[in-house]
CSV table of C-alpha atoms in Angstrom, one decimal:
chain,number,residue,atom,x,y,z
A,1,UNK,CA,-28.8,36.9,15.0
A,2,UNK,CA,-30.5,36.9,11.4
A,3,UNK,CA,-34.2,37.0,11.6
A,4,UNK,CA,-36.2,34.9,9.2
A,5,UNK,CA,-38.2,36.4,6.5
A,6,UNK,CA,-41.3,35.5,5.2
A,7,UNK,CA,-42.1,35.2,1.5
A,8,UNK,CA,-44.7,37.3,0.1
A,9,UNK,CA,-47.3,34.8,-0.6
A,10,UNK,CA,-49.5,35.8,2.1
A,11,UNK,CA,-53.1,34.3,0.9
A,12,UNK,CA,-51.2,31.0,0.8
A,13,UNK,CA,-50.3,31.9,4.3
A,14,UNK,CA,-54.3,32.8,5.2
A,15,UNK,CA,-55.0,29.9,3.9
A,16,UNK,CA,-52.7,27.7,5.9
A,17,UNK,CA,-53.4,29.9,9.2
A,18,UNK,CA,-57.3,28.9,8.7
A,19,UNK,CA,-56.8,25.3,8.1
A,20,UNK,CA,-55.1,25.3,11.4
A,21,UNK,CA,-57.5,27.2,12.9
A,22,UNK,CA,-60.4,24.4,12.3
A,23,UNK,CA,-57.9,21.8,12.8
A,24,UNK,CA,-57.2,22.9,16.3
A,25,UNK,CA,-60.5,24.3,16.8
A,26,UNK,CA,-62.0,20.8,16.9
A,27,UNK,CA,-58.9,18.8,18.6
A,28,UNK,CA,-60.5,19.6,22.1
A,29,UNK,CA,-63.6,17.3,21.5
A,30,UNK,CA,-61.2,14.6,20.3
A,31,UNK,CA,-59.2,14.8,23.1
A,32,UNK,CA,-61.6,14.9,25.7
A,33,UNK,CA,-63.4,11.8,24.2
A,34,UNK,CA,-60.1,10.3,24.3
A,35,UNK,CA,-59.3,10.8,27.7
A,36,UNK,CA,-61.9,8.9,28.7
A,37,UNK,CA,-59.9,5.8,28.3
A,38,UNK,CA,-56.7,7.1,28.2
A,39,UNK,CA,-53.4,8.9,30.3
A,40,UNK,CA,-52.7,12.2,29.0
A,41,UNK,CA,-48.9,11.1,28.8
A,42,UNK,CA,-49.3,7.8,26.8
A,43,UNK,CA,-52.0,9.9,24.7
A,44,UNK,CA,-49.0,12.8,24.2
A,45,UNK,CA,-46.4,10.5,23.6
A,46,UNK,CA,-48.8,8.7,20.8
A,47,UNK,CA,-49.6,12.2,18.9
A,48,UNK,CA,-46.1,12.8,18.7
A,49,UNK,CA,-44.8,9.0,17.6
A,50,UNK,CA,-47.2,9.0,14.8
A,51,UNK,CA,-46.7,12.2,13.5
A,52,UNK,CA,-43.1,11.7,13.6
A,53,UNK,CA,-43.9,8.4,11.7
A,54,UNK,CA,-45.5,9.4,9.0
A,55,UNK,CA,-43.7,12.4,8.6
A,56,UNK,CA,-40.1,10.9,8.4
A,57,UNK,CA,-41.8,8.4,5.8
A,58,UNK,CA,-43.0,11.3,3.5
A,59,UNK,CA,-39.8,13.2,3.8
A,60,UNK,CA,-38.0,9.6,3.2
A,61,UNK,CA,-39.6,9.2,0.0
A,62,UNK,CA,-38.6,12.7,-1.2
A,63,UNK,CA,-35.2,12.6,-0.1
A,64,UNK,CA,-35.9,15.6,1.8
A,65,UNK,CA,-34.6,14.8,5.6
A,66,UNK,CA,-32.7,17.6,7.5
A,67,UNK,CA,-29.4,17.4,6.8
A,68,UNK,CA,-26.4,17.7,9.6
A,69,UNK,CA,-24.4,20.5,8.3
A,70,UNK,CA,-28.3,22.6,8.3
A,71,UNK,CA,-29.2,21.4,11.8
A,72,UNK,CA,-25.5,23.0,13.0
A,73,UNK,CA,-26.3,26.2,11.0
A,74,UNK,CA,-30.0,26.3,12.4
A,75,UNK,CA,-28.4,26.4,15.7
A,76,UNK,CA,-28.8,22.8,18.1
A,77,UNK,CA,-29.9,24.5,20.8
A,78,UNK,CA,-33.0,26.3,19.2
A,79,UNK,CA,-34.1,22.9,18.1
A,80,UNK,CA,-33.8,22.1,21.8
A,81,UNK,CA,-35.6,25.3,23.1
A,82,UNK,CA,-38.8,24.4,20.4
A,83,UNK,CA,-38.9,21.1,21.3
A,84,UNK,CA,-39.2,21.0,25.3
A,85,UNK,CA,-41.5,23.6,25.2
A,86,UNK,CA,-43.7,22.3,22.5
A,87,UNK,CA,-43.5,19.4,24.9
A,88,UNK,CA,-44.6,21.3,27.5
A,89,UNK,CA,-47.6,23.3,25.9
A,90,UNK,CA,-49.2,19.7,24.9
A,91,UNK,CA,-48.5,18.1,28.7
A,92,UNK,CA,-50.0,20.9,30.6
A,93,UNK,CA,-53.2,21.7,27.6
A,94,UNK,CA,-54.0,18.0,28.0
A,95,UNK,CA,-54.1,18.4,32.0
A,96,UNK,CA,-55.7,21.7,31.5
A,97,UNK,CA,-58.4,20.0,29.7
A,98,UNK,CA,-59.4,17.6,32.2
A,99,UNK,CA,-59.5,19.2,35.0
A,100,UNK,CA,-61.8,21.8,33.2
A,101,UNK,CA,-63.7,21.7,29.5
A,102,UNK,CA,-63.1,22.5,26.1
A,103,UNK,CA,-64.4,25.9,26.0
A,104,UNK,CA,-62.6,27.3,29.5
A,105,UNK,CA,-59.7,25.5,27.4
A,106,UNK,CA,-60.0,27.8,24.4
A,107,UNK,CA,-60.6,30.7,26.3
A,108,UNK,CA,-57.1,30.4,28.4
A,109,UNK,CA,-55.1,29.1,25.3
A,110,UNK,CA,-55.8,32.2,23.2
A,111,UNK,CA,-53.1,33.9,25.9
A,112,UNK,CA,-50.8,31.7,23.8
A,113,UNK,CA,-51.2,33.6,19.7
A,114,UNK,CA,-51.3,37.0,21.9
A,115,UNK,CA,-48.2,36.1,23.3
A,116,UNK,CA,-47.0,35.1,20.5
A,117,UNK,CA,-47.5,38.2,18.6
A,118,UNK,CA,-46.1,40.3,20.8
A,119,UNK,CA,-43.0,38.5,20.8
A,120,UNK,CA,-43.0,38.8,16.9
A,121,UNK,CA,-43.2,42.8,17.6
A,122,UNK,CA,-40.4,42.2,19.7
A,123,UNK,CA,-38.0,40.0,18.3
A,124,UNK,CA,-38.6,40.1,14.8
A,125,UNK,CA,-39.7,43.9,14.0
A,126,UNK,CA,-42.7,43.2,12.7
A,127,UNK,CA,-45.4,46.0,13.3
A,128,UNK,CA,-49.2,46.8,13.7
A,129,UNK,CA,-50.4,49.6,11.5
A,130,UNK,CA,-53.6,51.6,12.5
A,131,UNK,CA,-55.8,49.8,11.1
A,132,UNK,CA,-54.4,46.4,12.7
A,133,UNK,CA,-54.1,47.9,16.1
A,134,UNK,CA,-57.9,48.9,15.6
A,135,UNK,CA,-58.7,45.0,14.6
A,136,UNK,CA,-56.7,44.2,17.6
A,137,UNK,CA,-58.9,46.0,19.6
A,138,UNK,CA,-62.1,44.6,18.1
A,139,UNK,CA,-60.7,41.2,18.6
A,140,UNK,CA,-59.9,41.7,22.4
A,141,UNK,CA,-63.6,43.1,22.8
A,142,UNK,CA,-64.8,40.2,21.1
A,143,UNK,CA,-63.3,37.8,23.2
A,144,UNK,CA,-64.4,39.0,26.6
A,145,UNK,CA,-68.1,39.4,25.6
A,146,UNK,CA,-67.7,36.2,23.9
A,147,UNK,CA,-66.1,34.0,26.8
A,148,UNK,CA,-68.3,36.0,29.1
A,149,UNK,CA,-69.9,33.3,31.0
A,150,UNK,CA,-66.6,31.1,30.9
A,151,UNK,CA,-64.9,33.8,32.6
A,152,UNK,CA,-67.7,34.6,35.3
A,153,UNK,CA,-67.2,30.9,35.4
A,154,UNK,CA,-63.3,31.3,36.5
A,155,UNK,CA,-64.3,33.7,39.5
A,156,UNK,CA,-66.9,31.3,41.1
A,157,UNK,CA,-65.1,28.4,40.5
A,158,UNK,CA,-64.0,25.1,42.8
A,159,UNK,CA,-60.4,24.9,43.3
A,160,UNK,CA,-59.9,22.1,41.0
A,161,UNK,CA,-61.1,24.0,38.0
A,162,UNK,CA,-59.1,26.8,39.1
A,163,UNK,CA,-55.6,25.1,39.4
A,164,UNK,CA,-56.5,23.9,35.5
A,165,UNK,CA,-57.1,27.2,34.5
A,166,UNK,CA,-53.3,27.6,35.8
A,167,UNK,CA,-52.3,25.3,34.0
A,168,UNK,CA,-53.6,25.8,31.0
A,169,UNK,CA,-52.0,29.9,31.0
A,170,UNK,CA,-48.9,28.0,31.7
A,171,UNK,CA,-49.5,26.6,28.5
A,172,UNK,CA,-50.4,29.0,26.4
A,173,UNK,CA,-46.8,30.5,27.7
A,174,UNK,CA,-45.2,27.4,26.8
A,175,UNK,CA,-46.5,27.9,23.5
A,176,UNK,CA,-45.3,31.1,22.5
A,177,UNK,CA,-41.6,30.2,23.1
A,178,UNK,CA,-42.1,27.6,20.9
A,179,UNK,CA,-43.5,29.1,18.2
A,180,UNK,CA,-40.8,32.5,18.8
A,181,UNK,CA,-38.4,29.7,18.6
A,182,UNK,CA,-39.8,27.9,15.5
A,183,UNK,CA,-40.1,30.8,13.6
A,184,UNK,CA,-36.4,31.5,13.7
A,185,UNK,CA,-35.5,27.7,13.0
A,186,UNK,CA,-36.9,28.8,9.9
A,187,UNK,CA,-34.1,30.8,8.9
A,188,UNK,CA,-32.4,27.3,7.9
A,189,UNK,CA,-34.6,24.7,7.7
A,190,UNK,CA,-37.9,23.4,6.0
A,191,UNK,CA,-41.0,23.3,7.8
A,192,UNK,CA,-41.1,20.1,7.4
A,193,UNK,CA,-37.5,19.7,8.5
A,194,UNK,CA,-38.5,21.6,11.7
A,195,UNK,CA,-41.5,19.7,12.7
A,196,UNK,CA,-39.6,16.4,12.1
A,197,UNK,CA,-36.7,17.5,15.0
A,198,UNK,CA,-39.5,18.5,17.2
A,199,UNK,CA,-41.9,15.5,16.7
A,200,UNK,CA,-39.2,12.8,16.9
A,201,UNK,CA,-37.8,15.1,20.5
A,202,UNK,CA,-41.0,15.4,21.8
A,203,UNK,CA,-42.2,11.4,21.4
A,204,UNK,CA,-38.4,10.7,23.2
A,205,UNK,CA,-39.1,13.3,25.8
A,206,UNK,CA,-42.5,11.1,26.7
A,207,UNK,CA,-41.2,7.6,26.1
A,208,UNK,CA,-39.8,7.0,29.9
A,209,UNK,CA,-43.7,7.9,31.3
A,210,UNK,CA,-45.8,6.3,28.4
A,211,UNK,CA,-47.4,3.0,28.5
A,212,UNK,CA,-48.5,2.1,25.4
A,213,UNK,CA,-49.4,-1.5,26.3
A,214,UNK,CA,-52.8,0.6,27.4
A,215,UNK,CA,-53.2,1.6,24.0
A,216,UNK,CA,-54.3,-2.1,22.9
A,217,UNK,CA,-57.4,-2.0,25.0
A,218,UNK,CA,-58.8,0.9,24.0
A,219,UNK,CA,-62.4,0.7,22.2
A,220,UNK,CA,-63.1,1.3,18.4
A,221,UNK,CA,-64.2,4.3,19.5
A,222,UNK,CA,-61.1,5.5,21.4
A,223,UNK,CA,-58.9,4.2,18.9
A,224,UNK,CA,-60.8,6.3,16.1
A,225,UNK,CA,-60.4,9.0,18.2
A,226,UNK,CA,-56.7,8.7,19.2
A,227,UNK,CA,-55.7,8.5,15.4
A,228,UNK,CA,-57.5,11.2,14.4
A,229,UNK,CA,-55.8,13.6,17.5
A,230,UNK,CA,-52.4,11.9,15.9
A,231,UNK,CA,-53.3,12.9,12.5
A,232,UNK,CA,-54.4,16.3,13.3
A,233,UNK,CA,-51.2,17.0,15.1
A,234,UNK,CA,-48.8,15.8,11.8
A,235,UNK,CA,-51.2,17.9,9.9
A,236,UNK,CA,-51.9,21.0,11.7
A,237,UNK,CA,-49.2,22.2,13.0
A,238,UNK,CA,-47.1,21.1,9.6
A,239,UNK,CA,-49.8,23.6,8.3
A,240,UNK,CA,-48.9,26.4,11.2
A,241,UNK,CA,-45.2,25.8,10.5
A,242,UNK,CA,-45.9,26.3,6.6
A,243,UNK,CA,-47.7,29.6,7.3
A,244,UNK,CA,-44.8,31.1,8.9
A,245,UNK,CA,-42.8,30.6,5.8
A,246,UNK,CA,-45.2,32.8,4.0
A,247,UNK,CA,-46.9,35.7,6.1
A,248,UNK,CA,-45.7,37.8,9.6
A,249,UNK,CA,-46.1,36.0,12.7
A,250,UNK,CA,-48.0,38.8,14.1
A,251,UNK,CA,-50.7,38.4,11.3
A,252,UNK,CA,-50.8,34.7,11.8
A,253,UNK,CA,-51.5,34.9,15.3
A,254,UNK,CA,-54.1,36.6,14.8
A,255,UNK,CA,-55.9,34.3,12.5
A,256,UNK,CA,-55.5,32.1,15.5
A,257,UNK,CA,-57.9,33.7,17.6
A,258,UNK,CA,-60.4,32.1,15.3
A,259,UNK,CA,-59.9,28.8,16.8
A,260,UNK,CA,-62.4,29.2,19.9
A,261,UNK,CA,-65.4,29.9,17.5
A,262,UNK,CA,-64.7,26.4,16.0
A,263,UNK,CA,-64.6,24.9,18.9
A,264,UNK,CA,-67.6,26.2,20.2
A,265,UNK,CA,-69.9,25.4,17.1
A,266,UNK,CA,-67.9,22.3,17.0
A,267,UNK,CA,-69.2,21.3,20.9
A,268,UNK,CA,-72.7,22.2,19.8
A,269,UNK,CA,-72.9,20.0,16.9
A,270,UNK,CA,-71.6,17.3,18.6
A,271,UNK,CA,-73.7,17.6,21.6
A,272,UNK,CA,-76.9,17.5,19.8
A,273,UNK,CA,-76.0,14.7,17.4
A,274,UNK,CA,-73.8,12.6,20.1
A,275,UNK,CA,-74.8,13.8,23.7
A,276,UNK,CA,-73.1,11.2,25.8
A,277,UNK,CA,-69.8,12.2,24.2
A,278,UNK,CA,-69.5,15.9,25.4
A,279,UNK,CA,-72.2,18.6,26.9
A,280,UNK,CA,-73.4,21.3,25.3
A,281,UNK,CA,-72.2,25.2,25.8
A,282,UNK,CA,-74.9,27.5,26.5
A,283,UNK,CA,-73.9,30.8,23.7
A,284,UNK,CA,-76.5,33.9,25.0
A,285,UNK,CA,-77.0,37.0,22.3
A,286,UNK,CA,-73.7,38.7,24.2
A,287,UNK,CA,-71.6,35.6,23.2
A,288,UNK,CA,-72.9,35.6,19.6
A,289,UNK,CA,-72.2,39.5,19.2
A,290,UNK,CA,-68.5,38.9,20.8
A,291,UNK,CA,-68.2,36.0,18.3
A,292,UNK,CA,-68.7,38.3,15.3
A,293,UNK,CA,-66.4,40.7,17.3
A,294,UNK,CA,-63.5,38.0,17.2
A,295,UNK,CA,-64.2,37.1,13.5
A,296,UNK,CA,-63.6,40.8,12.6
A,297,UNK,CA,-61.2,41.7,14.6
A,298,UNK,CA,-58.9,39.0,13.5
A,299,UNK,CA,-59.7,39.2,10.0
A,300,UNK,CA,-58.9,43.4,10.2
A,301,UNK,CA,-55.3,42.5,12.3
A,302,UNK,CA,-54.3,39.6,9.1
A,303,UNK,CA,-56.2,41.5,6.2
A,304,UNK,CA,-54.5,44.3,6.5
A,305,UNK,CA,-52.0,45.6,4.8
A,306,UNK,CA,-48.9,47.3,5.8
A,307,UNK,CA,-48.5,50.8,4.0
């Protein structure tokens, strides 16, 4: 099977990698404010049905929807294999996410880009040079001196936050085929095109176990929140899917590792400026060094350059 290639427009690529990154790196708060009012299937079912929305509205008005004779070429049952297990990765994150916290979340879900890339390796050819495998090294440091409290955290744990923690590397799994299958959907279709199928699946996969009557009695709050977790959907991952158009899926995933720096700045903004919505994280002088770690690591993986 043809492999897709990536354009050489790689800063654009950066770019879209880091928007992303911030995009999903803040998502957590929003959902866990959300939760508080609302199922994690009808909340699932609503990211998709907007983003689906808006989406097939936009590609409406540019005359730009996936045609039938492309979605035979891009092969029907890739479209399949992307969406169930896109399906899957946002199901089990959400259920993750309760039964833990946003940071333990981040920590677990970075399984997922490391996956990911090494199914790139695999699949697609692409290759680490020194220099990268050096960065990769960094970033892996990083990450455990970073997380190092979560992950004490994991050992000591009550069952309940344990069977989360399951869940959530089942997501991360979940993730990586989808983005593995995704990539090669590119091969024939937009991104645009892509995300479209996958939406649109995804919001009829969670129809039958939705119930969006629920969704009219939610607070201003709640609602505010809820849009914005549909918006950053439609808008991040249209950003991920983009990225792969234009730089290595090895190289993108490890921009990704960025994500659990947002999210922990993120939680301690929040916290100090709206306490009752989420509690703080506690970041010692080993966390901060590990978050340096993970900045440079993953900047020395995507930066460089294949001689």
């Amino acid at each position: 099977m043809r492999s897709h290639f990536c354009s050489s427009r790689w800063r654009l690529g950066l770019a879209l990698s880091l928007l992303t990154v911030f995009l999903w790196g803040i998502l957590p708060i929003a959902l866990s404010v959300t939760l508080q009012a609302l199922d994690v299937y009808t909340l699932t079912w609503f990211r998709f049905l907007i983003s689906f929305g808006l989406l097939a509205i936009y590609l409406a008005s540019r005359q730009q929807l996936p045609q039938w004779q492309k979605l035979r070429n891009a092969g029907l049952g890739l479209i399949v294999v992307a969406t169930v297990f896109l399906g899957i990765n946002y199901l089990l994150f959400v259920q993750g996410l309760t039964l833990t916290s946003p940071a333990n979340a981040q920590v677990l879900i970075q399984l997922a880009p490391v996956l990911f890339g090494i199914g790139a390796i695999a699949f697609f050819k692409e290759r680490f040079n020194r220099y990268q495998s050096i960065g990769l090294s960094i970033l892996v440091l990083g990450l455990v001196l970073f997380f190092n409290e979560q992950l004490q955290s994991l050992l000591t744990a009550n069952s309940t936050y344990l069977v989360g923690s399951g869940i959530l590397v089942l997501a991360a799994a979940a993730w990586a085929v989808y983005a593995l299958a995704q990539k090669q959907l590119l091969r024939s279709l937009s991104s645009a095109n892509v995300m479209l199928l996958i939406y649109g699946g995804c919001a009829l996969l969670f129809t039958p176990v939705a119930t969006p009557s629920t969704i009219l009695t939610l607070s201003l709050l709640h609602w505010g929140t809820l849009l914005f977790c549909g918006l950053n959907t439609l808008i991040a991952y249209g950003a991920f899917a983009e990225a792969l158009e234009h730089w290595e899926a090895s190289r993108v995933s490890a921009v990704l590792a960025l994500t659990p720096v947002v999210t922990l700045a993120s939680v301690e903004i929040v916290s100090s400026l709206l306490p009752k919505w989420i509690a703080s994280e506690q970041l010692t002088l080993l966390g901060l060094i590990g978050a340096i770690l993970v900045v440079s690591g993953s900047m020395a993986i995507a930066l460089g350059r294949s001689h």
